[in-house]
GROMACS .gro file of N, CA, C and O in nm:
model
  532
    1MET      N    1   0.537   2.667   0.281
    1MET     CA    2   0.416   2.610   0.227
    1MET      C    3   0.387   2.481   0.303
    1MET      O    4   0.476   2.399   0.321
    2TYR      N    5   0.264   2.466   0.347
    2TYR     CA    6   0.223   2.346   0.420
    2TYR      C    7   0.134   2.262   0.330
    2TYR      O    8   0.039   2.313   0.272
    3GLU      N    9   0.166   2.135   0.316
    3GLU     CA   10   0.088   2.046   0.229
    3GLU      C   11   0.028   1.932   0.311
    3GLU      O   12   0.077   1.898   0.418
    4TYR      N   13  -0.076   1.875   0.256
    4TYR     CA   14  -0.150   1.770   0.325
    4TYR      C   15  -0.171   1.654   0.228
    4TYR      O   16  -0.279   1.630   0.179
    5TYR      N   17  -0.063   1.583   0.198
    5TYR     CA   18  -0.069   1.472   0.102
    5TYR      C   19  -0.117   1.342   0.166
    5TYR      O   20  -0.131   1.242   0.099
    6ARG      N   21  -0.143   1.342   0.293
    6ARG     CA   22  -0.195   1.226   0.362
    6ARG      C   23  -0.334   1.265   0.410
    6ARG      O   24  -0.349   1.354   0.491
    7ARG      N   25  -0.437   1.201   0.358
    7ARG     CA   26  -0.574   1.244   0.386
    7ARG      C   27  -0.647   1.139   0.470
    7ARG      O   28  -0.639   1.020   0.442
    8TYR      N   29  -0.725   1.187   0.567
    8TYR     CA   30  -0.803   1.095   0.649
    8TYR      C   31  -0.905   1.018   0.566
    8TYR      O   32  -0.934   0.903   0.593
    9ARG      N   33  -0.958   1.080   0.463
    9ARG     CA   34  -1.059   1.010   0.383
    9ARG      C   35  -1.000   0.890   0.310
    9ARG      O   36  -1.072   0.805   0.262
   10TRP      N   37  -0.867   0.882   0.300
   10TRP     CA   38  -0.803   0.765   0.240
   10TRP      C   39  -0.793   0.650   0.340
   10TRP      O   40  -0.751   0.541   0.304
   11ARG      N   41  -0.824   0.676   0.467
   11ARG     CA   42  -0.826   0.574   0.572
   11ARG      C   43  -0.696   0.493   0.579
   11ARG      O   44  -0.698   0.370   0.586
   12SER      N   45  -0.585   0.562   0.573
   12SER     CA   46  -0.451   0.502   0.582
   12SER      C   47  -0.418   0.408   0.467
   12SER      O   48  -0.324   0.329   0.477
   13GLN      N   49  -0.494   0.412   0.360
   13GLN     CA   50  -0.457   0.334   0.242
   13GLN      C   51  -0.326   0.391   0.189
   13GLN      O   52  -0.300   0.510   0.198
   14PRO      N   53  -0.242   0.307   0.132
   14PRO     CA   54  -0.108   0.352   0.091
   14PRO      C   55  -0.107   0.433  -0.039
   14PRO      O   56  -0.038   0.401  -0.134
   15VAL      N   57  -0.182   0.540  -0.040
   15VAL     CA   58  -0.187   0.629  -0.156
   15VAL      C   59  -0.060   0.713  -0.158
   15VAL      O   60  -0.016   0.763  -0.055
   16HIS      N   61   0.000   0.728  -0.274
   16HIS     CA   62   0.118   0.813  -0.282
   16HIS      C   63   0.127   0.880  -0.419
   16HIS      O   64   0.182   0.824  -0.513
   17PRO      N   65   0.075   1.002  -0.426
   17PRO     CA   66   0.076   1.078  -0.552
   17PRO      C   67   0.212   1.146  -0.575
   17PRO      O   68   0.225   1.267  -0.570
   18LEU      N   69   0.316   1.065  -0.601
   18LEU     CA   70   0.452   1.119  -0.608
   18LEU      C   71   0.471   1.220  -0.720
   18LEU      O   72   0.541   1.320  -0.703
   19SER      N   73   0.409   1.198  -0.836
   19SER     CA   74   0.426   1.294  -0.945
   19SER      C   75   0.356   1.426  -0.911
   19SER      O   76   0.406   1.534  -0.947
   20THR      N   77   0.244   1.421  -0.840
   20THR     CA   78   0.177   1.543  -0.796
   20THR      C   79   0.264   1.620  -0.698
   20THR      O   80   0.280   1.742  -0.709
   21ILE      N   81   0.322   1.548  -0.603
   21ILE     CA   82   0.408   1.611  -0.504
   21ILE      C   83   0.528   1.678  -0.572
   21ILE      O   84   0.561   1.793  -0.544
   22THR      N   85   0.592   1.605  -0.663
   22THR     CA   86   0.708   1.660  -0.734
   22THR      C   87   0.669   1.785  -0.812
   22THR      O   88   0.739   1.887  -0.806
   23GLY      N   89   0.558   1.781  -0.883
   23GLY     CA   90   0.511   1.897  -0.958
   23GLY      C   91   0.478   2.015  -0.869
   23GLY      O   92   0.512   2.130  -0.900
   24ASP      N   93   0.413   1.988  -0.756
   24ASP     CA   94   0.379   2.095  -0.663
   24ASP      C   95   0.504   2.164  -0.608
   24ASP      O   96   0.511   2.287  -0.602
   25VAL      N   97   0.601   2.083  -0.566
   25VAL     CA   98   0.724   2.141  -0.509
   25VAL      C   99   0.797   2.226  -0.613
   25VAL      O  100   0.844   2.336  -0.583
   26ARG      N  101   0.804   2.178  -0.734
   26ARG     CA  102   0.870   2.256  -0.840
   26ARG      C  103   0.795   2.386  -0.867
   26ARG      O  104   0.856   2.492  -0.880
   27PHE      N  105   0.663   2.380  -0.875
   27PHE     CA  106   0.582   2.500  -0.898
   27PHE      C  107   0.601   2.599  -0.783
   27PHE      O  108   0.622   2.718  -0.807
   28GLU      N  109   0.592   2.550  -0.660
   28GLU     CA  110   0.606   2.638  -0.544
   28GLU      C  111   0.744   2.702  -0.538
   28GLU      O  112   0.757   2.817  -0.496
   29SER      N  113   0.847   2.631  -0.581
   29SER     CA  114   0.981   2.689  -0.578
   29SER      C  115   0.992   2.806  -0.675
   29SER      O  116   1.063   2.903  -0.648
   30HIS      N  117   0.918   2.801  -0.786
   30HIS     CA  118   0.918   2.912  -0.880
   30HIS      C  119   0.842   3.034  -0.827
   30HIS      O  120   0.858   3.144  -0.878
   31LEU      N  121   0.760   3.013  -0.726
   31LEU     CA  122   0.689   3.123  -0.662
   31LEU      C  123   0.774   3.191  -0.555
   31LEU      O  124   0.733   3.290  -0.496
   32GLY      N  125   0.891   3.133  -0.530
   32GLY     CA  126   0.978   3.188  -0.428
   32GLY      C  127   0.959   3.125  -0.290
   32GLY      O  128   1.015   3.172  -0.192
   33VAL      N  129   0.880   3.018  -0.282
   33VAL     CA  130   0.861   2.949  -0.155
   33VAL      C  131   0.994   2.887  -0.115
   33VAL      O  132   1.057   2.818  -0.194
   34ASN      N  133   1.038   2.914   0.007
   34ASN     CA  134   1.167   2.860   0.049
   34ASN      C  135   1.157   2.771   0.173
   34ASN      O  136   1.255   2.746   0.239
   35GLY      N  137   1.039   2.723   0.201
   35GLY     CA  138   1.020   2.630   0.312
   35GLY      C  139   0.891   2.552   0.291
   35GLY      O  140   0.792   2.608   0.248
   36ILE      N  141   0.896   2.422   0.318
   36ILE     CA  142   0.777   2.339   0.300
   36ILE      C  143   0.759   2.251   0.422
   36ILE      O  144   0.854   2.221   0.494
   37GLY      N  145   0.637   2.211   0.446
   37GLY     CA  146   0.606   2.120   0.555
   37GLY      C  147   0.495   2.027   0.510
   37GLY      O  148   0.421   2.056   0.417
   38MET      N  149   0.483   1.915   0.579
   38MET     CA  150   0.385   1.816   0.541
   38MET      C  151   0.328   1.749   0.664
   38MET      O  152   0.402   1.715   0.757
   39TYR      N  153   0.199   1.727   0.665
   39TYR     CA  154   0.132   1.657   0.773
   39TYR      C  155   0.165   1.509   0.768
   39TYR      O  156   0.173   1.450   0.660
   40CYS      N  157   0.185   1.447   0.884
   40CYS     CA  158   0.205   1.302   0.887
   40CYS      C  159   0.144   1.245   1.014
   40CYS      O  160   0.128   1.315   1.113
   41GLU      N  161   0.109   1.120   1.008
   41GLU     CA  162   0.050   1.046   1.119
   41GLU      C  163   0.152   0.944   1.168
   41GLU      O  164   0.196   0.861   1.090
   42PRO      N  165   0.187   0.945   1.295
   42PRO     CA  166   0.282   0.845   1.342
   42PRO      C  167   0.226   0.703   1.339
   42PRO      O  168   0.299   0.607   1.328
   43GLY      N  169   0.094   0.688   1.344
   43GLY     CA  170   0.032   0.556   1.348
   43GLY      C  171   0.041   0.479   1.217
   43GLY      O  172   0.028   0.359   1.214
   44ASP      N  173   0.063   0.550   1.105
   44ASP     CA  174   0.074   0.480   0.977
   44ASP      C  175   0.196   0.528   0.900
   44ASP      O  176   0.194   0.544   0.780
   45TRP      N  177   0.303   0.545   0.975
   45TRP     CA  178   0.426   0.598   0.916
   45TRP      C  179   0.477   0.510   0.802
   45TRP      O  180   0.515   0.559   0.697
   46ILE      N  181   0.481   0.379   0.819
   46ILE     CA  182   0.540   0.293   0.716
   46ILE      C  183   0.463   0.305   0.585
   46ILE      O  184   0.521   0.297   0.477
   47THR      N  185   0.332   0.326   0.592
   47THR     CA  186   0.252   0.341   0.471
   47THR      C  187   0.296   0.462   0.390
   47THR      O  188   0.296   0.458   0.268
   48TYR      N  189   0.337   0.568   0.459
   48TYR     CA  190   0.371   0.693   0.392
   48TYR      C  191   0.518   0.730   0.401
   48TYR      O  192   0.558   0.839   0.359
   49GLU      N  193   0.600   0.643   0.456
   49GLU     CA  194   0.742   0.675   0.476
   49GLU      C  195   0.809   0.721   0.348
   49GLU      O  196   0.881   0.822   0.347
   50HIS      N  197   0.787   0.651   0.239
   50HIS     CA  198   0.852   0.689   0.113
   50HIS      C  199   0.800   0.823   0.060
   50HIS      O  200   0.874   0.899  -0.002
   51VAL      N  201   0.675   0.855   0.087
   51VAL     CA  202   0.618   0.984   0.046
   51VAL      C  203   0.686   1.096   0.124
   51VAL      O  204   0.731   1.196   0.068
   52GLN      N  205   0.694   1.079   0.256
   52GLN     CA  206   0.754   1.182   0.341
   52GLN      C  207   0.903   1.196   0.315
   52GLN      O  208   0.958   1.306   0.317
   53SER      N  209   0.969   1.085   0.286
   53SER     CA  210   1.111   1.089   0.254
   53SER      C  211   1.135   1.166   0.124
   53SER      O  212   1.226   1.250   0.116
   54LEU      N  213   1.055   1.138   0.022
   54LEU     CA  214   1.067   1.211  -0.105
   54LEU      C  215   1.039   1.360  -0.084
   54LEU      O  216   1.112   1.445  -0.135
   55PHE      N  217   0.937   1.392  -0.009
   55PHE     CA  218   0.901   1.532   0.016
   55PHE      C  219   1.018   1.606   0.081
   55PHE      O  220   1.053   1.717   0.041
   56ALA      N  221   1.080   1.542   0.181
   56ALA     CA  222   1.195   1.604   0.248
   56ALA      C  223   1.312   1.622   0.151
   56ALA      O  224   1.378   1.726   0.149
   57ALA      N  225   1.337   1.521   0.067
   57ALA     CA  226   1.446   1.531  -0.030
   57ALA      C  227   1.419   1.642  -0.132
   57ALA      O  228   1.511   1.714  -0.173
   58LEU      N  229   1.292   1.656  -0.173
   58LEU     CA  230   1.257   1.762  -0.268
   58LEU      C  231   1.274   1.901  -0.208
   58LEU      O  232   1.298   1.998  -0.280
   59ALA      N  233   1.264   1.911  -0.077
   59ALA     CA  234   1.287   2.040  -0.011
   59ALA      C  235   1.430   2.087  -0.035
   59ALA      O  236   1.456   2.208  -0.042
   60TRP      N  237   1.521   1.993  -0.051
   60TRP     CA  238   1.661   2.026  -0.075
   60TRP      C  239   1.696   2.033  -0.223
   60TRP      O  240   1.784   2.107  -0.264
   61ASP      N  241   1.627   1.952  -0.303
   61ASP     CA  242   1.657   1.948  -0.446
   61ASP      C  243   1.527   1.924  -0.522
   61ASP      O  244   1.483   1.811  -0.540
   62ASN      N  245   1.463   2.034  -0.568
   62ASN     CA  246   1.333   2.020  -0.633
   62ASN      C  247   1.344   1.963  -0.774
   62ASN      O  248   1.243   1.942  -0.840
   63GLY      N  249   1.463   1.933  -0.819
   63GLY     CA  250   1.483   1.872  -0.950
   63GLY      C  251   1.490   1.720  -0.947
   63GLY      O  252   1.509   1.657  -1.050
   64LEU      N  253   1.472   1.660  -0.828
   64LEU     CA  254   1.478   1.515  -0.817
   64LEU      C  255   1.371   1.449  -0.903
   64LEU      O  256   1.260   1.499  -0.914
   65ASP      N  257   1.406   1.335  -0.959
   65ASP     CA  258   1.310   1.252  -1.032
   65ASP      C  259   1.247   1.157  -0.930
   65ASP      O  260   1.318   1.079  -0.865
   66ALA      N  261   1.114   1.163  -0.916
   66ALA     CA  262   1.045   1.083  -0.814
   66ALA      C  263   1.068   0.933  -0.833
   66ALA      O  264   1.090   0.860  -0.736
   67ALA      N  265   1.063   0.885  -0.957
   67ALA     CA  266   1.082   0.740  -0.981
   67ALA      C  267   1.223   0.695  -0.944
   67ALA      O  268   1.241   0.592  -0.879
   68SER      N  269   1.323   0.772  -0.983
   68SER     CA  270   1.462   0.736  -0.949
   68SER      C  271   1.485   0.741  -0.799
   68SER      O  272   1.551   0.654  -0.741
   69TYR      N  273   1.430   0.844  -0.735
   69TYR     CA  274   1.444   0.855  -0.590
   69TYR      C  275   1.378   0.735  -0.522
   69TYR      O  276   1.436   0.675  -0.431
   70THR      N  277   1.259   0.697  -0.568
   70THR     CA  278   1.187   0.585  -0.509
   70THR      C  279   1.266   0.455  -0.528
   70THR      O  280   1.273   0.372  -0.436
   71ASP      N  281   1.326   0.436  -0.645
   71ASP     CA  282   1.410   0.317  -0.666
   71ASP      C  283   1.522   0.310  -0.564
   71ASP      O  284   1.547   0.204  -0.506
   72GLY      N  285   1.590   0.420  -0.542
   72GLY     CA  286   1.697   0.424  -0.442
   72GLY      C  287   1.646   0.399  -0.302
   72GLY      O  288   1.709   0.327  -0.223
   73TYR      N  289   1.530   0.457  -0.272
   73TYR     CA  290   1.468   0.435  -0.140
   73TYR      C  291   1.438   0.287  -0.119
   73TYR      O  292   1.467   0.230  -0.015
   74LEU      N  293   1.375   0.224  -0.220
   74LEU     CA  294   1.338   0.083  -0.207
   74LEU      C  295   1.460  -0.007  -0.187
   74LEU      O  296   1.457  -0.100  -0.107
   75GLN      N  297   1.568   0.022  -0.260
   75GLN     CA  298   1.691  -0.055  -0.244
   75GLN      C  299   1.747  -0.039  -0.103
   75GLN      O  300   1.786  -0.137  -0.038
   76ALA      N  301   1.751   0.086  -0.055
   76ALA     CA  302   1.808   0.113   0.078
   76ALA      C  303   1.720   0.060   0.190
   76ALA      O  304   1.769   0.006   0.289
   77ARG      N  305   1.591   0.073   0.175
   77ARG     CA  306   1.497   0.038   0.283
   77ARG      C  307   1.471  -0.113   0.292
   77ARG      O  308   1.465  -0.169   0.400
   78PHE      N  309   1.454  -0.177   0.176
   78PHE     CA  310   1.412  -0.316   0.175
   78PHE      C  311   1.518  -0.413   0.122
   78PHE      O  312   1.500  -0.534   0.131
   79GLY      N  313   1.626  -0.361   0.066
   79GLY     CA  314   1.733  -0.446   0.015
   79GLY      C  315   1.705  -0.493  -0.127
   79GLY      O  316   1.592  -0.487  -0.175
   80PRO      N  317   1.809  -0.541  -0.193
   80PRO     CA  318   1.796  -0.579  -0.334
   80PRO      C  319   1.700  -0.694  -0.359
   80PRO      O  320   1.637  -0.701  -0.464
   81ARG      N  321   1.684  -0.785  -0.264
   81ARG     CA  322   1.596  -0.900  -0.286
   81ARG      C  323   1.448  -0.862  -0.281
   81ARG      O  324   1.366  -0.925  -0.347
   82ALA      N  325   1.413  -0.760  -0.205
   82ALA     CA  326   1.271  -0.723  -0.189
   82ALA      C  327   1.232  -0.598  -0.265
   82ALA      O  328   1.114  -0.567  -0.275
   83ALA      N  329   1.329  -0.526  -0.319
   83ALA     CA  330   1.299  -0.397  -0.383
   83ALA      C  331   1.199  -0.410  -0.498
   83ALA      O  332   1.105  -0.330  -0.508
   84ALA      N  333   1.214  -0.510  -0.584
   84ALA     CA  334   1.122  -0.525  -0.698
   84ALA      C  335   0.981  -0.558  -0.651
   84ALA      O  336   0.883  -0.506  -0.705
   85THR      N  337   0.969  -0.642  -0.550
   85THR     CA  338   0.837  -0.676  -0.496
   85THR      C  339   0.772  -0.553  -0.435
   85THR      O  340   0.652  -0.529  -0.454
   86MET      N  341   0.848  -0.475  -0.361
   86MET     CA  342   0.792  -0.354  -0.300
   86MET      C  343   0.757  -0.250  -0.406
   86MET      O  344   0.657  -0.179  -0.393
   87ARG      N  345   0.835  -0.241  -0.512
   87ARG     CA  346   0.803  -0.151  -0.623
   87ARG      C  347   0.667  -0.188  -0.680
   87ARG      O  348   0.582  -0.103  -0.703
   88GLU      N  349   0.645  -0.318  -0.703
   88GLU     CA  350   0.516  -0.364  -0.756
   88GLU      C  351   0.403  -0.331  -0.658
   88GLU      O  352   0.296  -0.285  -0.697
   89HIS      N  353   0.427  -0.353  -0.529
   89HIS     CA  354   0.327  -0.322  -0.427
   89HIS      C  355   0.292  -0.173  -0.432
   89HIS      O  356   0.174  -0.136  -0.432
   90TYR      N  357   0.393  -0.087  -0.436
   90TYR     CA  358   0.368   0.057  -0.439
   90TYR      C  359   0.295   0.099  -0.567
   90TYR      O  360   0.211   0.187  -0.565
   91GLU      N  361   0.328   0.036  -0.678
   91GLU     CA  362   0.259   0.067  -0.804
   91GLU      C  363   0.111   0.030  -0.797
   91GLU      O  364   0.026   0.102  -0.846
   92LEU      N  365   0.083  -0.084  -0.736
   92LEU     CA  366  -0.056  -0.129  -0.727
   92LEU      C  367  -0.138  -0.049  -0.626
   92LEU      O  368  -0.260  -0.044  -0.636
   93THR      N  369  -0.073   0.013  -0.528
   93THR     CA  370  -0.146   0.083  -0.422
   93THR      C  371  -0.133   0.234  -0.428
   93THR      O  372  -0.178   0.302  -0.338
   94ARG      N  373  -0.076   0.288  -0.534
   94ARG     CA  374  -0.052   0.432  -0.539
   94ARG      C  375  -0.174   0.515  -0.576
   94ARG      O  376  -0.177   0.635  -0.557
   95THR      N  377  -0.279   0.452  -0.627
   95THR     CA  378  -0.394   0.522  -0.681
   95THR      C  379  -0.474   0.596  -0.574
   95THR      O  380  -0.508   0.541  -0.470
   96ASP      N  381  -0.508   0.720  -0.605
   96ASP     CA  382  -0.595   0.800  -0.520
   96ASP      C  383  -0.735   0.740  -0.526
   96ASP      O  384  -0.794   0.731  -0.633
   97PRO      N  385  -0.792   0.698  -0.413
   97PRO     CA  386  -0.925   0.637  -0.415
   97PRO      C  387  -1.033   0.728  -0.472
   97PRO      O  388  -1.138   0.681  -0.513
   98ASP      N  389  -1.009   0.856  -0.474
   98ASP     CA  390  -1.107   0.951  -0.527
   98ASP      C  391  -1.109   0.952  -0.679
   98ASP      O  392  -1.194   1.017  -0.738
   99THR      N  393  -1.015   0.883  -0.744
   99THR     CA  394  -1.006   0.889  -0.891
   99THR      C  395  -1.047   0.761  -0.962
   99THR      O  396  -1.051   0.759  -1.084
  100VAL      N  397  -1.073   0.654  -0.888
  100VAL     CA  398  -1.114   0.527  -0.949
  100VAL      C  399  -1.232   0.469  -0.872
  100VAL      O  400  -1.258   0.505  -0.758
  101GLY      N  401  -1.300   0.376  -0.934
  101GLY     CA  402  -1.412   0.310  -0.869
  101GLY      C  403  -1.366   0.208  -0.766
  101GLY      O  404  -1.251   0.165  -0.765
  102ALA      N  405  -1.460   0.166  -0.683
  102ALA     CA  406  -1.430   0.071  -0.576
  102ALA      C  407  -1.380  -0.062  -0.630
  102ALA      O  408  -1.289  -0.123  -0.574
  103ALA      N  409  -1.437  -0.108  -0.742
  103ALA     CA  410  -1.396  -0.238  -0.797
  103ALA      C  411  -1.249  -0.237  -0.838
  103ALA      O  412  -1.175  -0.332  -0.809
  104GLU      N  413  -1.204  -0.130  -0.904
  104GLU     CA  414  -1.063  -0.123  -0.944
  104GLU      C  415  -0.973  -0.115  -0.822
  104GLU      O  416  -0.868  -0.178  -0.817
  105LEU      N  417  -1.013  -0.039  -0.724
  105LEU     CA  418  -0.933  -0.028  -0.602
  105LEU      C  419  -0.920  -0.162  -0.532
  105LEU      O  420  -0.809  -0.200  -0.491
  106LEU      N  421  -1.030  -0.233  -0.519
  106LEU     CA  422  -1.025  -0.365  -0.456
  106LEU      C  423  -0.938  -0.462  -0.535
  106LEU      O  424  -0.863  -0.540  -0.478
  107ASP      N  425  -0.946  -0.454  -0.668
  107ASP     CA  426  -0.862  -0.540  -0.752
  107ASP      C  427  -0.715  -0.509  -0.730
  107ASP      O  428  -0.634  -0.599  -0.709
  108ARG      N  429  -0.680  -0.381  -0.733
  108ARG     CA  430  -0.540  -0.341  -0.714
  108ARG      C  431  -0.488  -0.384  -0.577
  108ARG      O  432  -0.379  -0.439  -0.564
  109TYR      N  433  -0.564  -0.357  -0.472
  109TYR     CA  434  -0.520  -0.391  -0.338
  109TYR      C  435  -0.515  -0.542  -0.319
  109TYR      O  436  -0.430  -0.594  -0.248
  110GLY      N  437  -0.608  -0.613  -0.382
  110GLY     CA  438  -0.604  -0.758  -0.376
  110GLY      C  439  -0.479  -0.814  -0.440
  110GLY      O  440  -0.414  -0.904  -0.386
  111ARG      N  441  -0.442  -0.758  -0.556
  111ARG     CA  442  -0.319  -0.804  -0.623
  111ARG      C  443  -0.196  -0.765  -0.544
  111ARG      O  444  -0.097  -0.838  -0.543
  112ALA      N  445  -0.200  -0.652  -0.475
  112ALA     CA  446  -0.084  -0.608  -0.396
  112ALA      C  447  -0.061  -0.700  -0.277
  112ALA      O  448   0.052  -0.720  -0.235
  113GLY      N  449  -0.167  -0.759  -0.225
  113GLY     CA  450  -0.154  -0.846  -0.108
  113GLY      C  451  -0.153  -0.993  -0.141
  113GLY      O  452  -0.139  -1.076  -0.053
  114ALA      N  453  -0.165  -1.024  -0.271
  114ALA     CA  454  -0.171  -1.164  -0.311
  114ALA      C  455  -0.035  -1.230  -0.296
  114ALA      O  456   0.068  -1.167  -0.316
  115PRO      N  457  -0.033  -1.359  -0.260
  115PRO     CA  458   0.096  -1.430  -0.251
  115PRO      C  459   0.161  -1.440  -0.389
  115PRO      O  460   0.092  -1.440  -0.491
  116THR      N  461   0.292  -1.444  -0.392
  116THR     CA  462   0.364  -1.450  -0.519
  116THR      C  463   0.364  -1.590  -0.577
  116THR      O  464   0.398  -1.608  -0.692
  117SER      N  465   0.330  -1.690  -0.499
  117SER     CA  466   0.321  -1.826  -0.551
  117SER      C  467   0.193  -1.888  -0.498
  117SER      O  468   0.142  -1.846  -0.395
  118PRO      N  469   0.140  -1.990  -0.565
  118PRO     CA  470   0.016  -2.051  -0.519
  118PRO      C  471   0.031  -2.108  -0.378
  118PRO      O  472   0.137  -2.157  -0.341
  119ALA      N  473  -0.076  -2.099  -0.303
  119ALA     CA  474  -0.075  -2.156  -0.168
  119ALA      C  475  -0.067  -2.308  -0.178
  119ALA      O  476  -0.122  -2.366  -0.271
  120PRO      N  477   0.001  -2.372  -0.085
  120PRO     CA  478   0.009  -2.518  -0.090
  120PRO      C  479  -0.128  -2.580  -0.069
  120PRO      O  480  -0.210  -2.526   0.004
  121THR      N  481  -0.151  -2.691  -0.134
  121THR     CA  482  -0.276  -2.762  -0.115
  121THR      C  483  -0.265  -2.849   0.009
  121THR      O  484  -0.156  -2.876   0.058
  122SER      N  485  -0.376  -2.892   0.059
  122SER     CA  486  -0.379  -2.972   0.182
  122SER      C  487  -0.289  -3.093   0.169
  122SER      O  488  -0.296  -3.168   0.072
  123GLY      N  489  -0.201  -3.111   0.267
  123GLY     CA  490  -0.114  -3.228   0.269
  123GLY      C  491   0.014  -3.212   0.190
  123GLY      O  492   0.100  -3.296   0.194
  124SER      N  493   0.030  -3.099   0.115
  124SER     CA  494   0.149  -3.084   0.032
  124SER      C  495   0.256  -2.997   0.097
  124SER      O  496   0.361  -2.980   0.041
  125ASP      N  497   0.228  -2.943   0.215
  125ASP     CA  498   0.325  -2.855   0.280
  125ASP      C  499   0.409  -2.937   0.377
  125ASP      O  500   0.369  -2.965   0.489
  126SER      N  501   0.528  -2.975   0.334
  126SER     CA  502   0.614  -3.059   0.417
  126SER      C  503   0.675  -2.982   0.533
  126SER      O  504   0.729  -3.042   0.624
  127SER      N  505   0.666  -2.847   0.531
  127SER     CA  506   0.724  -2.769   0.640
  127SER      C  507   0.629  -2.760   0.759
  127SER      O  508   0.667  -2.717   0.866
  128ARG      N  509   0.505  -2.803   0.740
  128ARG     CA  510   0.406  -2.799   0.846
  128ARG      C  511   0.434  -2.912   0.944
  128ARG      O  512   0.454  -3.027   0.904
  129PRO      N  513   0.435  -2.881   1.074
  129PRO     CA  514   0.462  -2.990   1.172
  129PRO      C  515   0.350  -3.092   1.173
  129PRO      O  516   0.235  -3.061   1.147
  130ALA      N  517   0.387  -3.214   1.200
  130ALA     CA  518   0.287  -3.322   1.208
  130ALA      C  519   0.202  -3.302   1.331
  130ALA      O  520   0.249  -3.253   1.434
  131PRO      N  521   0.073  -3.338   1.323
  131PRO     CA  522  -0.013  -3.325   1.441
  131PRO      C  523   0.035  -3.418   1.552
  131PRO      O  524   0.096  -3.522   1.527
  132PRO      N  525   0.007  -3.381   1.676
  132PRO     CA  526   0.050  -3.467   1.789
  132PRO      C  527  -0.023  -3.602   1.784
  132PRO      O  528  -0.135  -3.611   1.742
  133SER      N  529   0.045  -3.707   1.829
  133SER     CA  530  -0.016  -3.840   1.826
  133SER      C  531  -0.074  -3.875   1.960
  133SER      O  532  -0.051  -3.824   2.059
   0.00000   0.00000   0.00000
């Protein structure tokens, strides 16, 4: 079975319908499908790496829990210090653009890219080098 979970109309946005993928693989396995494939773009691999990794793992074990698998992936890929931040990023960017309005999508993506702490105000950043004299 060949699937196309990465769509050009998403314009490389980090959409990842993991529960859909998990459900599809389980359904297809009950039909007797014994091989799966998935389209991927090398130019935006990091955006979809966790999707493709889950898909490959499901090919071997269609009983995997997508959330648990993703937690393990985040720990292994980004380390314990960044895993929670990346989990939040993936949660905010997982939505299929075809299912929500533009305002919600912009809000989610804005929050996913927002700094975790307020930006320093002018003159308060002591790490900034002094201007040349």
